[in-house]
PDB file of C-alpha atoms in Angstrom:
ATOM      1  CA  MET A  45    -140.881-182.155 184.447  1.00  0.00           C
ATOM      2  CA  ILE A  46    -138.787-181.756 187.401  1.00  0.00           C
ATOM      3  CA  ARG A  47    -135.118-182.499 186.600  1.00  0.00           C
ATOM      4  CA  ASP A  48    -133.209-180.550 189.066  1.00  0.00           C
ATOM      5  CA  MET A  49    -133.284-180.492 193.686  1.00  0.00           C
ATOM      6  CA  ALA A  50    -131.989-177.169 193.995  1.00  0.00           C
ATOM      7  CA  ILE A  51    -130.841-176.010 197.251  1.00  0.00           C
ATOM      8  CA  LEU A  52    -129.778-172.268 196.755  1.00  0.00           C
ATOM      9  CA  ASP A  53    -126.807-170.863 199.294  1.00  0.00           C
ATOM     10  CA  ALA A  54    -126.884-167.373 200.554  1.00  0.00           C
ATOM     11  CA  ASN A  55    -124.676-166.005 197.871  1.00  0.00           C
ATOM     12  CA  ILE A  56    -127.546-166.586 195.461  1.00  0.00           C
ATOM     13  CA  LEU A  57    -130.572-165.738 197.834  1.00  0.00           C
ATOM     14  CA  PHE A  58    -128.606-162.163 197.893  1.00  0.00           C
ATOM     15  CA  SER A  59    -129.213-160.769 194.530  1.00  0.00           C
ATOM     16  CA  GLY A  60    -132.746-160.251 193.604  1.00  0.00           C
ATOM     17  CA  PRO A  61    -132.183-160.239 190.371  1.00  0.00           C
ATOM     18  CA  MET A  62    -130.659-163.752 190.724  1.00  0.00           C
ATOM     19  CA  ARG A  63    -133.454-164.409 193.587  1.00  0.00           C
ATOM     20  CA  TYR A  64    -135.957-163.516 191.187  1.00  0.00           C
ATOM     21  CA  MET A  65    -134.892-165.773 188.502  1.00  0.00           C
ATOM     22  CA  PHE A  66    -134.432-168.683 190.687  1.00  0.00           C
ATOM     23  CA  VAL A  67    -137.545-168.385 192.120  1.00  0.00           C
ATOM     24  CA  GLU A  68    -139.752-167.613 188.672  1.00  0.00           C
ATOM     25  CA  LEU A  69    -138.252-170.113 186.848  1.00  0.00           C
ATOM     26  CA  ALA A  70    -138.847-173.318 190.187  1.00  0.00           C
ATOM     27  CA  LEU A  71    -142.232-171.295 190.045  1.00  0.00           C
ATOM     28  CA  THR A  72    -143.495-170.503 186.450  1.00  0.00           C
ATOM     29  CA  ALA A  73    -141.748-173.137 184.404  1.00  0.00           C
ATOM     30  CA  GLY A  74    -141.008-175.840 186.648  1.00  0.00           C
ATOM     31  CA  PHE A  75    -137.906-176.962 185.451  1.00  0.00           C
ATOM     32  CA  PHE A  76    -136.466-177.250 188.760  1.00  0.00           C
ATOM     33  CA  GLN A  77    -138.312-177.381 192.744  1.00  0.00           C
ATOM     34  CA  VAL A  78    -135.385-175.112 195.149  1.00  0.00           C
ATOM     35  CA  LYS A  79    -134.859-175.188 198.231  1.00  0.00           C
ATOM     36  CA  TRP A  80    -133.017-173.062 201.491  1.00  0.00           C
ATOM     37  CA  THR A  81    -133.309-173.587 205.455  1.00  0.00           C
ATOM     38  CA  GLU A  82    -133.821-170.160 207.626  1.00  0.00           C
ATOM     39  CA  ASP A  83    -130.421-170.124 208.365  1.00  0.00           C
ATOM     40  CA  ILE A  84    -130.094-168.808 204.423  1.00  0.00           C
ATOM     41  CA  HIS A  85    -132.199-166.779 204.506  1.00  0.00           C
ATOM     42  CA  ARG A  86    -131.052-165.149 207.826  1.00  0.00           C
ATOM     43  CA  GLU A  87    -126.877-165.510 205.976  1.00  0.00           C
ATOM     44  CA  TRP A  88    -128.112-163.485 203.244  1.00  0.00           C
ATOM     45  CA  ILE A  89    -130.116-160.552 204.421  1.00  0.00           C
ATOM     46  CA  LYS A  90    -127.323-160.274 207.318  1.00  0.00           C
ATOM     47  CA  ASN A  91    -124.760-159.960 204.704  1.00  0.00           C
ATOM     48  CA  LEU A  92    -127.331-157.783 202.461  1.00  0.00           C
ATOM     49  CA  LEU A  93    -127.822-155.514 205.472  1.00  0.00           C
ATOM     50  CA  LYS A  94    -124.085-156.121 206.111  1.00  0.00           C
ATOM     51  CA  LYS A  95    -123.483-154.195 202.987  1.00  0.00           C
ATOM     52  CA  ARG A  96    -126.526-152.218 202.436  1.00  0.00           C
ATOM     53  CA  PRO A  97    -128.092-150.481 205.559  1.00  0.00           C
ATOM     54  CA  ASP A  98    -129.925-148.412 203.580  1.00  0.00           C
ATOM     55  CA  LEU A  99    -131.893-150.974 203.089  1.00  0.00           C
ATOM     56  CA  ASP A 100    -135.765-152.183 205.711  1.00  0.00           C
ATOM     57  CA  ARG A 101    -135.251-154.941 206.890  1.00  0.00           C
ATOM     58  CA  ASN A 102    -139.027-155.813 207.668  1.00  0.00           C
ATOM     59  CA  TYR A 103    -138.948-155.159 204.191  1.00  0.00           C
ATOM     60  CA  LEU A 104    -136.212-158.254 203.631  1.00  0.00           C
ATOM     61  CA  GLU A 105    -137.914-160.333 206.307  1.00  0.00           C
ATOM     62  CA  LYS A 106    -141.317-160.024 203.782  1.00  0.00           C
ATOM     63  CA  THR A 107    -139.320-161.124 201.124  1.00  0.00           C
ATOM     64  CA  ARG A 108    -138.207-164.077 203.016  1.00  0.00           C
ATOM     65  CA  GLN A 109    -142.315-164.678 204.200  1.00  0.00           C
ATOM     66  CA  LEU A 110    -143.304-164.107 201.283  1.00  0.00           C
ATOM     67  CA  MET A 111    -140.624-166.309 199.227  1.00  0.00           C
ATOM     68  CA  ASN A 112    -141.488-169.402 202.289  1.00  0.00           C
ATOM     69  CA  ASN A 113    -145.128-168.677 201.219  1.00  0.00           C
ATOM     70  CA  LYS A 114    -144.638-168.947 197.436  1.00  0.00           C
ATOM     71  CA  VAL A 115    -142.396-171.626 196.984  1.00  0.00           C
ATOM     72  CA  ARG A 116    -144.073-175.118 197.921  1.00  0.00           C
ATOM     73  CA  ASP A 117    -141.782-177.107 200.076  1.00  0.00           C
ATOM     74  CA  CYS A 118    -138.656-174.960 200.364  1.00  0.00           C
ATOM     75  CA  LEU A 119    -137.500-175.062 203.477  1.00  0.00           C
ATOM     76  CA  VAL A 120    -135.079-177.603 204.901  1.00  0.00           C
ATOM     77  CA  PHE A 121    -135.355-178.943 208.272  1.00  0.00           C
ATOM     78  CA  ASP A 122    -134.273-181.632 210.574  1.00  0.00           C
ATOM     79  CA  TYR A 123    -130.550-180.756 208.546  1.00  0.00           C
ATOM     80  CA  GLU A 124    -128.180-179.514 212.169  1.00  0.00           C
ATOM     81  CA  PRO A 125    -127.913-182.835 213.309  1.00  0.00           C
ATOM     82  CA  ILE A 126    -125.931-183.566 210.213  1.00  0.00           C
ATOM     83  CA  ILE A 127    -123.794-180.632 210.412  1.00  0.00           C
ATOM     84  CA  PRO A 128    -121.017-181.464 212.572  1.00  0.00           C
ATOM     85  CA  THR A 129    -120.356-185.447 210.655  1.00  0.00           C
ATOM     86  CA  LEU A 130    -119.412-182.945 207.244  1.00  0.00           C
ATOM     87  CA  ASN A 131    -115.857-182.026 207.189  1.00  0.00           C
ATOM     88  CA  LEU A 132    -116.129-178.694 203.941  1.00  0.00           C
ATOM     89  CA  PRO A 133    -113.306-176.340 203.579  1.00  0.00           C
ATOM     90  CA  ASP A 134    -115.335-173.607 205.275  1.00  0.00           C
ATOM     91  CA  PRO A 135    -116.685-174.987 208.565  1.00  0.00           C
ATOM     92  CA  ASN A 136    -119.596-171.947 208.151  1.00  0.00           C
ATOM     93  CA  ASP A 137    -120.362-174.088 204.592  1.00  0.00           C
ATOM     94  CA  ARG A 138    -121.067-177.295 206.597  1.00  0.00           C
ATOM     95  CA  HIS A 139    -124.665-176.520 207.088  1.00  0.00           C
ATOM     96  CA  VAL A 140    -125.534-176.454 202.887  1.00  0.00           C
ATOM     97  CA  LEU A 141    -124.502-179.345 202.581  1.00  0.00           C
ATOM     98  CA  ALA A 142    -126.394-180.682 206.141  1.00  0.00           C
ATOM     99  CA  ALA A 143    -129.415-179.078 204.602  1.00  0.00           C
ATOM    100  CA  ALA A 144    -129.288-180.602 200.653  1.00  0.00           C
ATOM    101  CA  ILE A 145    -128.507-184.238 201.952  1.00  0.00           C
ATOM    102  CA  ALA A 146    -131.723-183.964 204.172  1.00  0.00           C
ATOM    103  CA  GLY A 147    -133.618-181.930 201.769  1.00  0.00           C
ATOM    104  CA  ASP A 148    -133.098-184.932 199.328  1.00  0.00           C
ATOM    105  CA  CYS A 149    -131.162-181.611 196.522  1.00  0.00           C
ATOM    106  CA  ASN A 150    -128.883-183.965 193.928  1.00  0.00           C
ATOM    107  CA  VAL A 151    -127.341-179.991 193.277  1.00  0.00           C
ATOM    108  CA  ILE A 152    -125.910-176.948 195.502  1.00  0.00           C
ATOM    109  CA  VAL A 153    -126.607-173.492 193.735  1.00  0.00           C
ATOM    110  CA  THR A 154    -123.235-171.643 194.712  1.00  0.00           C
ATOM    111  CA  LYS A 155    -121.145-168.936 193.603  1.00  0.00           C
ATOM    112  CA  ASN A 156    -117.869-170.757 196.014  1.00  0.00           C
ATOM    113  CA  LEU A 157    -117.599-173.444 194.109  1.00  0.00           C
ATOM    114  CA  LYS A 158    -113.954-174.604 196.124  1.00  0.00           C
ATOM    115  CA  ASP A 159    -116.136-174.794 199.092  1.00  0.00           C
ATOM    116  CA  PHE A 160    -117.469-177.291 197.908  1.00  0.00           C
ATOM    117  CA  PRO A 161    -115.279-180.087 196.648  1.00  0.00           C
ATOM    118  CA  ALA A 162    -116.595-182.644 193.925  1.00  0.00           C
ATOM    119  CA  GLN A 163    -115.306-185.470 194.968  1.00  0.00           C
ATOM    120  CA  LEU A 164    -116.659-185.510 198.453  1.00  0.00           C
ATOM    121  CA  LEU A 165    -119.988-183.924 197.319  1.00  0.00           C
ATOM    122  CA  ALA A 166    -120.172-187.025 195.100  1.00  0.00           C
ATOM    123  CA  GLN A 167    -120.561-189.329 198.466  1.00  0.00           C
ATOM    124  CA  TYR A 168    -123.689-188.317 198.985  1.00  0.00           C
ATOM    125  CA  GLY A 169    -125.190-187.817 195.325  1.00  0.00           C
ATOM    126  CA  ILE A 170    -125.352-183.776 194.752  1.00  0.00           C
ATOM    127  CA  ARG A 171    -123.261-182.112 192.611  1.00  0.00           C
ATOM    128  CA  ALA A 172    -121.988-178.226 193.132  1.00  0.00           C
ATOM    129  CA  GLU A 173    -122.967-175.820 190.311  1.00  0.00           C
ATOM    130  CA  HIS A 174    -122.758-172.119 189.453  1.00  0.00           C
ATOM    131  CA  PRO A 175    -126.063-170.247 188.683  1.00  0.00           C
ATOM    132  CA  ASP A 176    -124.455-169.859 185.014  1.00  0.00           C
ATOM    133  CA  SER A 177    -123.886-172.732 183.878  1.00  0.00           C
ATOM    134  CA  PHE A 178    -126.837-173.878 186.325  1.00  0.00           C
ATOM    135  CA  LEU A 179    -129.483-171.071 184.509  1.00  0.00           C
ATOM    136  CA  CYS A 180    -127.567-172.336 181.222  1.00  0.00           C
ATOM    137  CA  GLU A 181    -128.286-176.475 181.051  1.00  0.00           C
ATOM    138  CA  HIS A 182    -131.999-175.218 182.038  1.00  0.00           C
ATOM    139  CA  LEU A 183    -132.355-172.623 178.964  1.00  0.00           C
ATOM    140  CA  ALA A 184    -130.767-175.229 176.483  1.00  0.00           C
ATOM    141  CA  LEU A 185    -133.494-177.506 178.535  1.00  0.00           C
ATOM    142  CA  GLU A 186    -136.782-176.048 177.044  1.00  0.00           C
ATOM    143  CA  THR A 187    -135.404-172.593 176.044  1.00  0.00           C
ATOM    144  CA  ALA A 188    -138.951-171.060 174.885  1.00  0.00           C
ATOM    145  CA  LEU A 189    -140.301-171.741 177.861  1.00  0.00           C
ATOM    146  CA  PHE A 190    -136.766-169.682 179.446  1.00  0.00           C
ATOM    147  CA  CYS A 191    -136.988-167.236 177.822  1.00  0.00           C
ATOM    148  CA  GLN A 192    -141.120-166.669 178.100  1.00  0.00           C
ATOM    149  CA  CYS A 193    -140.206-166.602 182.296  1.00  0.00           C
ATOM    150  CA  THR A 194    -137.215-164.647 181.816  1.00  0.00           C
ATOM    151  CA  LYS A 195    -139.674-162.010 179.704  1.00  0.00           C
ATOM    152  CA  LYS A 196    -141.951-162.176 183.512  1.00  0.00           C
ATOM    153  CA  ILE A 197    -139.586-160.955 185.622  1.00  0.00           C
ATOM    154  CA  ARG A 198    -138.063-158.344 183.314  1.00  0.00           C
ATOM    155  CA  THR A 199    -141.576-157.180 182.592  1.00  0.00           C
ATOM    156  CA  GLU A 200    -143.267-157.482 185.930  1.00  0.00           C
ATOM    157  CA  TYR A 201    -140.699-158.174 189.109  1.00  0.00           C
ATOM    158  CA  TYR A 202    -139.379-154.536 187.716  1.00  0.00           C
ATOM    159  CA  GLN A 203    -142.053-152.146 186.910  1.00  0.00           C
ATOM    160  CA  ASN A 204    -140.272-149.007 188.330  1.00  0.00           C
ATOM    161  CA  PRO A 205    -139.025-148.270 185.880  1.00  0.00           C
ATOM    162  CA  PRO A 206    -139.410-151.107 183.469  1.00  0.00           C
ATOM    163  CA  TYR A 207    -135.689-152.071 182.033  1.00  0.00           C
ATOM    164  CA  SER A 208    -135.741-152.619 178.499  1.00  0.00           C
ATOM    165  CA  VAL A 209    -134.284-156.067 177.068  1.00  0.00           C
ATOM    166  CA  SER A 210    -130.312-154.517 176.880  1.00  0.00           C
ATOM    167  CA  GLU A 211    -130.898-153.097 180.488  1.00  0.00           C
ATOM    168  CA  TYR A 212    -131.888-156.451 181.975  1.00  0.00           C
ATOM    169  CA  LEU A 213    -129.053-157.966 180.452  1.00  0.00           C
ATOM    170  CA  ALA A 214    -126.494-156.264 182.004  1.00  0.00           C
ATOM    171  CA  ILE A 215    -128.520-156.600 185.586  1.00  0.00           C
ATOM    172  CA  LEU A 216    -128.095-160.538 185.129  1.00  0.00           C
ATOM    173  CA  LYS A 217    -124.052-159.701 183.052  1.00  0.00           C
ATOM    174  CA  LYS A 218    -123.350-158.102 186.643  1.00  0.00           C
ATOM    175  CA  GLN A 219    -124.466-160.648 188.655  1.00  0.00           C
ATOM    176  CA  GLY A 220    -122.098-163.369 187.144  1.00  0.00           C
ATOM    177  CA  LEU A 221    -123.940-164.984 184.088  1.00  0.00           C
ATOM    178  CA  ILE A 222    -122.013-164.541 181.442  1.00  0.00           C
ATOM    179  CA  GLN A 223    -122.501-167.716 179.193  1.00  0.00           C
ATOM    180  CA  LEU A 224    -126.880-167.215 179.649  1.00  0.00           C
ATOM    181  CA  VAL A 225    -126.202-163.411 178.912  1.00  0.00           C
ATOM    182  CA  SER A 226    -124.267-164.064 176.018  1.00  0.00           C
ATOM    183  CA  ALA A 227    -127.008-167.121 174.921  1.00  0.00           C
ATOM    184  CA  LEU A 228    -130.271-164.673 175.988  1.00  0.00           C
ATOM    185  CA  GLU A 229    -128.260-162.808 173.514  1.00  0.00           C
ATOM    186  CA  ARG A 230    -129.672-164.835 170.757  1.00  0.00           C
ATOM    187  CA  LEU A 231    -133.080-164.294 171.727  1.00  0.00           C
ATOM    188  CA  THR A 232    -133.551-160.980 172.392  1.00  0.00           C
ATOM    189  CA  GLU A 233    -137.267-161.075 170.510  1.00  0.00           C
ATOM    190  CA  LEU A 234    -138.459-163.939 173.203  1.00  0.00           C
ATOM    191  CA  ILE A 235    -136.625-161.928 176.293  1.00  0.00           C
TER     192      ILE A 235
END
């Protein structure tokens, strides 16, 4: 049963491990539905290429297209007219809130919580959550299925070379998923 309809900020899609985690959990487990916009895609791709100019833009564009094709109803449209009506600490983040509103999302998953004040979002029935707490909530709801998806990501997404459990948890920890890693360390036989 889908509990949350989540718009993923560009800082979530920027990271391959984070992107894989959210997409796989949404597809396989159906814990939540994930959404984004073409603007959010452009932002994460631009920022990733700025940080890693060695990456191939065509590969990232194929990743974007694969995500759009694989995840049902992921793209939010017609949110642009809402943007000028919104007021956020960082005006460049208004498109994310506008997409959440237009996409009927109840949560924005972002690493930049300060840019999405709770009181302001509440008037739209939306909350902002850090990916670590968001994923921990869903791990607690359906531990076995969450672990099954995590194992699938670890063994199928990373094949050259495949990662051990401890290597994969170190990758997640590096992504800022500290609480999630702590919880998964107690479940290593399942992942």
